C-alpha cells in the first residue's frame, strides 16, 4: 500500500454460489496502492472520478462510466488522479471461469480471452455489471446471480475481447425453451441453477440465456419469478397466509415474497389476498 488514504471505504463480497468471483466496491481520495498484480482478471467500472494507470508500459486514463479490463499478472496501480474523488466497482474473475464462458461462445478449442483495450465505453455492460453486483449484495436467487454473471462475461468477451464474435445458434431453440419452461414449472419452489437449465435445454449456459430471452422476453430468473408470483396469487386467493404462500412458492422469506410480488403486480400479497374478500 501507499500512504494511508483519507475517507477510505472498501467492501468485499464473495458469493458461495459464484465460485471464482470476488467483488470489491471502493472509494479513494488520494493514493492508496503501490504497483501490484492479481491472479484474476480485473473487470470493473468507474462510478465517479478518474484515474490514470500504467499497464504494460503504457498510460491509460479512465473516468466516470468507463470500464477497465486488466489481465491476470499484469502490474498496475489504479489510484485517483489528483483532486479526484474516485469510486469504483471491480470484479475479480478466476481465469478458468472466463475461459469456460469463452468456450461456450467459441467451442472447446477457444483460447483464454484477452482484452486489447484496457479502457472502453460500454454503458450496457456497466448496467449489467451494476445489476450483478446488486444481485450479489442482495443475495438474490441463485439463478438470477448466475445468469447475470454469465451474460456479463459473455458480453465482455464478445464486444471487447479476442478472438472474436460469438457463433449463432439456429436450431433446437423452440425445444430448448419448452424444456426450460417445463423444468422451471416442475421445480417451482426449488433453488434451480443455470447448469441444471442448460442440461435440460441441451445448450450452453450463454446460448440458453440468449434463446430463452428471445423467445419469452424474459431471462430465466425473471420467468421463474413470474411463475412463482402466479402460483402465489392462486394460493392467496384460496386464503393461504402470506408467510406460508412465500414458502410454498420458493421465496426465502415473507419480505422477499412481498418485494417480488409487488414488482410483478403493483400490490402487496396482503392487498391481493384481502381484495377478494367481501
mmCIF file of C-alpha atoms in Angstrom:
data_model
loop_
_atom_site.group_PDB
_atom_site.id
_atom_site.type_symbol
_atom_site.label_atom_id
_atom_site.label_comp_id
_atom_site.label_asym_id
_atom_site.label_seq_id
_atom_site.Cartn_x
_atom_site.Cartn_y
_atom_site.Cartn_z
ATOM 1 C CA UNK A 1 0.000 0.000 0.000
ATOM 2 C CA UNK A 2 0.989 3.630 -0.408
ATOM 3 C CA UNK A 3 0.206 6.284 2.153
ATOM 4 C CA UNK A 4 -2.959 5.769 4.144
ATOM 5 C CA UNK A 5 -5.875 7.241 2.135
ATOM 6 C CA UNK A 6 -8.462 9.529 3.703
ATOM 7 C CA UNK A 7 -12.192 8.738 3.740
ATOM 8 C CA UNK A 8 -11.475 5.204 2.640
ATOM 9 C CA UNK A 9 -14.469 2.944 2.029
ATOM 10 C CA UNK A 10 -13.990 -0.658 0.975
ATOM 11 C CA UNK A 11 -16.471 -3.545 0.822
ATOM 12 C CA UNK A 12 -15.929 -7.078 -0.497
ATOM 13 C CA UNK A 13 -18.426 -9.769 -1.493
ATOM 14 C CA UNK A 14 -17.599 -13.451 -2.024
ATOM 15 C CA UNK A 15 -20.630 -15.412 -3.202
ATOM 16 C CA UNK A 16 -20.572 -19.145 -2.327
ATOM 17 C CA UNK A 17 -22.676 -19.888 -5.416
ATOM 18 C CA UNK A 18 -20.346 -17.984 -7.770
ATOM 19 C CA UNK A 19 -17.002 -19.645 -7.212
ATOM 20 C CA UNK A 20 -14.092 -17.788 -8.740
ATOM 21 C CA UNK A 21 -15.727 -14.361 -8.338
ATOM 22 C CA UNK A 22 -14.914 -11.627 -5.845
ATOM 23 C CA UNK A 23 -16.488 -8.167 -5.916
ATOM 24 C CA UNK A 24 -14.974 -5.008 -4.471
ATOM 25 C CA UNK A 25 -16.505 -1.547 -4.114
ATOM 26 C CA UNK A 26 -14.045 1.159 -3.091
ATOM 27 C CA UNK A 27 -13.717 4.894 -2.874
ATOM 28 C CA UNK A 28 -10.414 6.753 -2.555
ATOM 29 C CA UNK A 29 -9.493 10.409 -2.282
ATOM 30 C CA UNK A 30 -5.755 10.026 -2.702
ATOM 31 C CA UNK A 31 -3.083 7.451 -3.458
ATOM 32 C CA UNK A 32 -3.898 4.043 -1.964
ATOM 33 C CA UNK A 33 -1.972 1.440 -3.952
ATOM 34 C CA UNK A 34 1.542 0.628 -4.932
ATOM 35 C CA UNK A 35 2.074 -1.235 -8.193
ATOM 36 C CA UNK A 36 0.675 -4.744 -7.753
ATOM 37 C CA UNK A 37 -0.751 -7.728 -9.636
ATOM 38 C CA UNK A 38 -3.755 -10.046 -9.314
ATOM 39 C CA UNK A 39 -4.048 -13.722 -10.199
ATOM 40 C CA UNK A 40 -7.518 -12.975 -11.529
ATOM 41 C CA UNK A 41 -8.938 -10.903 -14.378
ATOM 42 C CA UNK A 42 -9.988 -7.469 -13.096
ATOM 43 C CA UNK A 43 -13.141 -6.197 -14.793
ATOM 44 C CA UNK A 44 -14.881 -3.154 -13.358
ATOM 45 C CA UNK A 45 -16.265 0.306 -13.875
ATOM 46 C CA UNK A 46 -15.585 3.770 -12.506
ATOM 47 C CA UNK A 47 -18.579 5.079 -10.569
ATOM 48 C CA UNK A 48 -17.153 8.560 -10.111
ATOM 49 C CA UNK A 49 -13.867 10.398 -10.550
ATOM 50 C CA UNK A 50 -10.942 9.431 -12.750
ATOM 51 C CA UNK A 51 -7.670 7.530 -12.646
ATOM 52 C CA UNK A 52 -4.503 7.236 -14.718
ATOM 53 C CA UNK A 53 -2.729 3.906 -14.546
ATOM 54 C CA UNK A 54 0.239 2.232 -16.242
ATOM 55 C CA UNK A 55 -0.251 -1.131 -17.891
ATOM 56 C CA UNK A 56 2.346 -2.964 -19.978
ATOM 57 C CA UNK A 57 4.372 0.214 -20.421
ATOM 58 C CA UNK A 58 1.522 2.496 -21.472
ATOM 59 C CA UNK A 59 -0.525 5.042 -19.511
ATOM 60 C CA UNK A 60 -4.312 4.700 -19.602
ATOM 61 C CA UNK A 61 -6.966 7.110 -18.370
ATOM 62 C CA UNK A 62 -10.373 6.011 -17.088
ATOM 63 C CA UNK A 63 -13.209 8.240 -15.903
ATOM 64 C CA UNK A 64 -16.781 8.017 -14.651
ATOM 65 C CA UNK A 65 -18.859 5.489 -16.583
ATOM 66 C CA UNK A 66 -15.945 3.724 -18.273
ATOM 67 C CA UNK A 67 -14.992 0.053 -17.949
ATOM 68 C CA UNK A 68 -11.488 -1.155 -17.118
ATOM 69 C CA UNK A 69 -10.029 -4.539 -18.143
ATOM 70 C CA UNK A 70 -6.781 -5.726 -16.551
ATOM 71 C CA UNK A 71 -5.495 -9.217 -17.255
ATOM 72 C CA UNK A 72 -4.016 -11.532 -14.625
ATOM 73 C CA UNK A 73 -0.403 -10.992 -13.547
ATOM 74 C CA UNK A 74 -0.201 -7.535 -15.157
ATOM 75 C CA UNK A 75 1.387 -4.894 -12.929
ATOM 76 C CA UNK A 76 -0.784 -1.830 -12.337
ATOM 77 C CA UNK A 77 -1.882 0.731 -9.734
ATOM 78 C CA UNK A 78 -5.288 2.392 -10.174
ATOM 79 C CA UNK A 79 -5.062 5.436 -7.914
ATOM 80 C CA UNK A 80 -7.277 8.514 -8.222
ATOM 81 C CA UNK A 81 -5.962 11.450 -10.170
ATOM 82 C CA UNK A 82 -5.013 14.482 -8.034
ATOM 83 C CA UNK A 83 -8.086 16.271 -6.647
ATOM 84 C CA UNK A 84 -10.332 13.439 -7.865
ATOM 85 C CA UNK A 85 -12.622 11.520 -5.538
ATOM 86 C CA UNK A 86 -12.729 8.139 -7.220
ATOM 87 C CA UNK A 87 -15.183 5.307 -6.567
ATOM 88 C CA UNK A 88 -15.282 2.062 -8.495
ATOM 89 C CA UNK A 89 -16.720 -1.441 -8.546
ATOM 90 C CA UNK A 90 -14.322 -4.223 -9.547
ATOM 91 C CA UNK A 91 -14.922 -7.893 -10.250
ATOM 92 C CA UNK A 92 -12.002 -10.277 -9.841
ATOM 93 C CA UNK A 93 -12.690 -13.259 -12.099
ATOM 94 C CA UNK A 94 -10.813 -16.561 -11.997
ATOM 95 C CA UNK A 95 -9.233 -17.090 -15.461
ATOM 96 C CA UNK A 96 -10.702 -20.611 -15.574
ATOM 97 C CA UNK A 97 -14.206 -19.167 -15.254
ATOM 98 C CA UNK A 98 -13.646 -16.678 -18.061
ATOM 99 C CA UNK A 99 -12.180 -19.441 -20.250
ATOM 100 C CA UNK A 100 -15.222 -21.634 -19.586
ATOM 101 C CA UNK A 101 -17.533 -18.880 -20.855
ATOM 102 C CA UNK A 102 -15.282 -18.297 -23.889
ATOM 103 C CA UNK A 103 -15.549 -21.988 -24.766
ATOM 104 C CA UNK A 104 -19.315 -21.811 -24.516
ATOM 105 C CA UNK A 105 -19.134 -18.993 -27.055
ATOM 106 C CA UNK A 106 -16.484 -20.261 -29.454
ATOM 107 C CA UNK A 107 -16.182 -24.005 -28.856
ATOM 108 C CA UNK A 108 -13.906 -26.286 -26.841
ATOM 109 C CA UNK A 109 -10.725 -25.145 -28.587
ATOM 110 C CA UNK A 110 -11.117 -21.474 -27.644
ATOM 111 C CA UNK A 111 -8.049 -19.871 -26.136
ATOM 112 C CA UNK A 112 -8.085 -17.840 -22.926
ATOM 113 C CA UNK A 113 -9.581 -14.454 -23.815
ATOM 114 C CA UNK A 114 -7.680 -11.197 -23.637
ATOM 115 C CA UNK A 115 -8.865 -7.604 -23.800
ATOM 116 C CA UNK A 116 -6.713 -5.482 -26.115
ATOM 117 C CA UNK A 117 -8.235 -2.167 -24.948
ATOM 118 C CA UNK A 118 -7.856 -1.683 -21.189
ATOM 119 C CA UNK A 119 -10.448 1.139 -21.066
ATOM 120 C CA UNK A 120 -13.714 1.111 -23.021
ATOM 121 C CA UNK A 121 -17.078 2.874 -23.154
ATOM 122 C CA UNK A 122 -19.969 0.420 -22.878
ATOM 123 C CA UNK A 123 -22.981 1.717 -20.892
ATOM 124 C CA UNK A 124 -24.921 -1.529 -21.424
ATOM 125 C CA UNK A 125 -22.157 -3.608 -19.877
ATOM 126 C CA UNK A 126 -21.849 -1.142 -16.990
ATOM 127 C CA UNK A 127 -25.534 -1.649 -16.242
ATOM 128 C CA UNK A 128 -25.103 -5.424 -16.457
ATOM 129 C CA UNK A 129 -22.190 -5.328 -14.018
ATOM 130 C CA UNK A 130 -24.060 -2.984 -11.695
ATOM 131 C CA UNK A 131 -27.054 -5.340 -11.696
ATOM 132 C CA UNK A 132 -24.758 -8.292 -10.947
ATOM 133 C CA UNK A 133 -23.123 -6.500 -8.018
ATOM 134 C CA UNK A 134 -26.525 -5.549 -6.615
ATOM 135 C CA UNK A 135 -27.855 -9.086 -7.009
ATOM 136 C CA UNK A 136 -24.850 -10.457 -5.116
ATOM 137 C CA UNK A 137 -25.176 -7.839 -2.376
ATOM 138 C CA UNK A 138 -28.923 -8.502 -2.043
ATOM 139 C CA UNK A 139 -28.417 -12.283 -2.045
ATOM 140 C CA UNK A 140 -30.855 -12.608 -4.933
ATOM 141 C CA UNK A 141 -31.922 -16.025 -6.206
ATOM 142 C CA UNK A 142 -29.037 -18.188 -7.375
ATOM 143 C CA UNK A 143 -30.423 -18.432 -10.912
ATOM 144 C CA UNK A 144 -30.524 -14.638 -11.219
ATOM 145 C CA UNK A 145 -26.939 -14.236 -9.958
ATOM 146 C CA UNK A 146 -25.602 -16.991 -12.243
ATOM 147 C CA UNK A 147 -27.472 -15.626 -15.267
ATOM 148 C CA UNK A 148 -26.224 -12.087 -14.753
ATOM 149 C CA UNK A 149 -22.652 -13.346 -14.308
ATOM 150 C CA UNK A 150 -22.618 -15.445 -17.490
ATOM 151 C CA UNK A 151 -24.302 -12.677 -19.502
ATOM 152 C CA UNK A 152 -21.831 -10.057 -18.257
ATOM 153 C CA UNK A 153 -18.771 -12.169 -19.007
ATOM 154 C CA UNK A 154 -20.104 -13.215 -22.414
ATOM 155 C CA UNK A 155 -20.862 -9.616 -23.382
ATOM 156 C CA UNK A 156 -17.421 -8.506 -22.205
ATOM 157 C CA UNK A 157 -15.744 -11.200 -24.299
ATOM 158 C CA UNK A 158 -17.834 -10.784 -27.450
ATOM 159 C CA UNK A 159 -17.721 -6.981 -27.527
ATOM 160 C CA UNK A 160 -14.255 -6.260 -26.187
ATOM 161 C CA UNK A 161 -12.216 -9.446 -26.140
ATOM 162 C CA UNK A 162 -10.420 -11.631 -28.597
ATOM 163 C CA UNK A 163 -10.682 -13.911 -30.584
ATOM 164 C CA UNK A 164 -13.989 -12.566 -31.994
ATOM 165 C CA UNK A 165 -17.799 -12.635 -32.135
ATOM 166 C CA UNK A 166 -19.896 -15.485 -30.791
ATOM 167 C CA UNK A 167 -21.259 -18.103 -33.116
ATOM 168 C CA UNK A 168 -25.010 -18.112 -33.686
ATOM 169 C CA UNK A 169 -27.336 -20.923 -32.672
ATOM 170 C CA UNK A 170 -30.004 -21.679 -35.283
ATOM 171 C CA UNK A 171 -31.526 -24.991 -34.252
ATOM 172 C CA UNK A 172 -33.219 -26.504 -31.268
ATOM 173 C CA UNK A 173 -34.337 -23.144 -29.869
ATOM 174 C CA UNK A 174 -38.009 -23.970 -29.581
ATOM 175 C CA UNK A 175 -37.432 -27.315 -27.922
ATOM 176 C CA UNK A 176 -34.890 -25.779 -25.551
ATOM 177 C CA UNK A 177 -37.303 -23.059 -24.433
ATOM 178 C CA UNK A 178 -40.070 -25.618 -23.953
ATOM 179 C CA UNK A 179 -37.757 -27.790 -21.868
ATOM 180 C CA UNK A 180 -36.675 -24.886 -19.662
ATOM 181 C CA UNK A 181 -40.245 -23.741 -19.098
ATOM 182 C CA UNK A 182 -41.228 -27.248 -18.076
ATOM 183 C CA UNK A 183 -38.243 -27.601 -15.768
ATOM 184 C CA UNK A 184 -38.945 -24.307 -14.020
ATOM 185 C CA UNK A 185 -42.610 -25.221 -13.622
ATOM 186 C CA UNK A 186 -41.807 -28.661 -12.222
ATOM 187 C CA UNK A 187 -39.237 -27.239 -9.772
ATOM 188 C CA UNK A 188 -41.093 -24.078 -8.846
ATOM 189 C CA UNK A 189 -40.143 -23.955 -5.154
ATOM 190 C CA UNK A 190 -36.563 -25.224 -5.598
ATOM 191 C CA UNK A 191 -33.279 -23.350 -5.982
ATOM 192 C CA UNK A 192 -32.643 -24.061 -9.642
ATOM 193 C CA UNK A 193 -29.148 -23.480 -11.049
ATOM 194 C CA UNK A 194 -28.233 -22.279 -14.514
ATOM 195 C CA UNK A 195 -26.294 -25.514 -15.104
ATOM 196 C CA UNK A 196 -29.479 -27.516 -14.483
ATOM 197 C CA UNK A 197 -31.389 -25.457 -17.031
ATOM 198 C CA UNK A 198 -28.585 -25.747 -19.578
ATOM 199 C CA UNK A 199 -28.612 -29.521 -19.169
ATOM 200 C CA UNK A 200 -32.388 -29.639 -19.567
ATOM 201 C CA UNK A 201 -32.176 -27.487 -22.700
ATOM 202 C CA UNK A 202 -29.165 -29.215 -24.238
ATOM 203 C CA UNK A 203 -27.449 -25.849 -24.789
ATOM 204 C CA UNK A 204 -24.551 -23.985 -23.258
ATOM 205 C CA UNK A 205 -25.456 -21.567 -20.493
ATOM 206 C CA UNK A 206 -24.911 -18.465 -22.605
ATOM 207 C CA UNK A 207 -26.808 -19.742 -25.633
ATOM 208 C CA UNK A 208 -29.649 -20.850 -23.394
ATOM 209 C CA UNK A 209 -29.919 -17.337 -21.963
ATOM 210 C CA UNK A 210 -29.988 -15.793 -25.442
ATOM 211 C CA UNK A 211 -32.518 -18.232 -26.885
ATOM 212 C CA UNK A 212 -34.813 -18.099 -23.872
ATOM 213 C CA UNK A 213 -34.867 -14.309 -23.677
ATOM 214 C CA UNK A 214 -35.501 -14.017 -27.411
ATOM 215 C CA UNK A 215 -38.454 -16.410 -27.166
ATOM 216 C CA UNK A 216 -40.073 -15.199 -23.940
ATOM 217 C CA UNK A 217 -38.861 -11.631 -23.493
ATOM 218 C CA UNK A 218 -37.564 -12.583 -20.042
ATOM 219 C CA UNK A 219 -34.363 -14.119 -18.676
ATOM 220 C CA UNK A 220 -34.933 -17.453 -16.899
ATOM 221 C CA UNK A 221 -34.746 -15.996 -13.384
ATOM 222 C CA UNK A 222 -37.434 -13.398 -14.194
ATOM 223 C CA UNK A 223 -39.603 -16.084 -15.793
ATOM 224 C CA UNK A 224 -39.138 -18.181 -12.638
ATOM 225 C CA UNK A 225 -40.278 -15.253 -10.518
ATOM 226 C CA UNK A 226 -43.313 -14.800 -12.746
ATOM 227 C CA UNK A 227 -44.260 -18.454 -12.269
ATOM 228 C CA UNK A 228 -43.814 -18.122 -8.517
ATOM 229 C CA UNK A 229 -45.911 -14.961 -8.318
ATOM 230 C CA UNK A 230 -48.679 -16.558 -10.403
ATOM 231 C CA UNK A 231 -48.719 -19.554 -8.063
ATOM 232 C CA UNK A 232 -48.637 -17.214 -5.073
ATOM 233 C CA UNK A 233 -51.706 -15.407 -6.383
ATOM 234 C CA UNK A 234 -53.584 -18.697 -6.646
ATOM 235 C CA UNK A 235 -52.630 -19.660 -3.089
ATOM 236 C CA UNK A 236 -53.529 -16.246 -1.679
ATOM 237 C CA UNK A 237 -56.883 -16.305 -3.453
ATOM 238 C CA UNK A 238 -57.583 -19.549 -1.595
ATOM 239 C CA UNK A 239 -56.931 -17.733 1.689
ATOM 240 C CA UNK A 240 -53.459 -19.060 2.443
ATOM 241 C CA UNK A 241 -51.438 -16.856 4.862
ATOM 242 C CA UNK A 242 -48.775 -14.729 3.197
ATOM 243 C CA UNK A 243 -45.928 -16.355 5.133
ATOM 244 C CA UNK A 244 -46.997 -19.835 4.053
ATOM 245 C CA UNK A 245 -47.531 -18.782 0.438
ATOM 246 C CA UNK A 246 -43.984 -17.397 0.440
ATOM 247 C CA UNK A 247 -42.568 -20.765 1.496
ATOM 248 C CA UNK A 248 -44.788 -22.743 -0.872
ATOM 249 C CA UNK A 249 -43.565 -20.733 -3.857
ATOM 250 C CA UNK A 250 -39.848 -20.952 -3.094
ATOM 251 C CA UNK A 251 -39.098 -17.476 -1.759
ATOM 252 C CA UNK A 252 -36.534 -17.186 1.002
ATOM 253 C CA UNK A 253 -38.927 -15.397 3.367
ATOM 254 C CA UNK A 254 -42.051 -13.242 3.501
ATOM 255 C CA UNK A 255 -40.200 -9.984 2.823
ATOM 256 C CA UNK A 256 -38.613 -11.453 -0.324
ATOM 257 C CA UNK A 257 -42.008 -12.689 -1.497
ATOM 258 C CA UNK A 258 -43.590 -9.291 -0.809
ATOM 259 C CA UNK A 259 -40.893 -7.379 -2.675
ATOM 260 C CA UNK A 260 -41.064 -9.539 -5.799
ATOM 261 C CA UNK A 261 -44.868 -9.801 -5.683
ATOM 262 C CA UNK A 262 -45.150 -6.001 -5.618
ATOM 263 C CA UNK A 263 -42.756 -5.704 -8.569
ATOM 264 C CA UNK A 264 -44.928 -8.000 -10.679
ATOM 265 C CA UNK A 265 -48.415 -6.986 -9.537
ATOM 266 C CA UNK A 266 -48.172 -3.468 -8.119
ATOM 267 C CA UNK A 267 -49.689 -4.681 -4.846
ATOM 268 C CA UNK A 268 -48.526 -6.481 -1.733
ATOM 269 C CA UNK A 269 -49.569 -10.101 -1.170
ATOM 270 C CA UNK A 270 -51.808 -8.942 1.689
ATOM 271 C CA UNK A 271 -53.547 -6.393 -0.517
ATOM 272 C CA UNK A 272 -54.093 -9.010 -3.206
ATOM 273 C CA UNK A 273 -55.462 -11.568 -0.739
ATOM 274 C CA UNK A 274 -57.774 -9.120 1.013
ATOM 275 C CA UNK A 275 -59.083 -7.528 -2.187
ATOM 276 C CA UNK A 276 -61.101 -10.675 -2.919
ATOM 277 C CA UNK A 277 -62.914 -10.612 0.389
ATOM 278 C CA UNK A 278 -66.365 -9.144 0.753
#
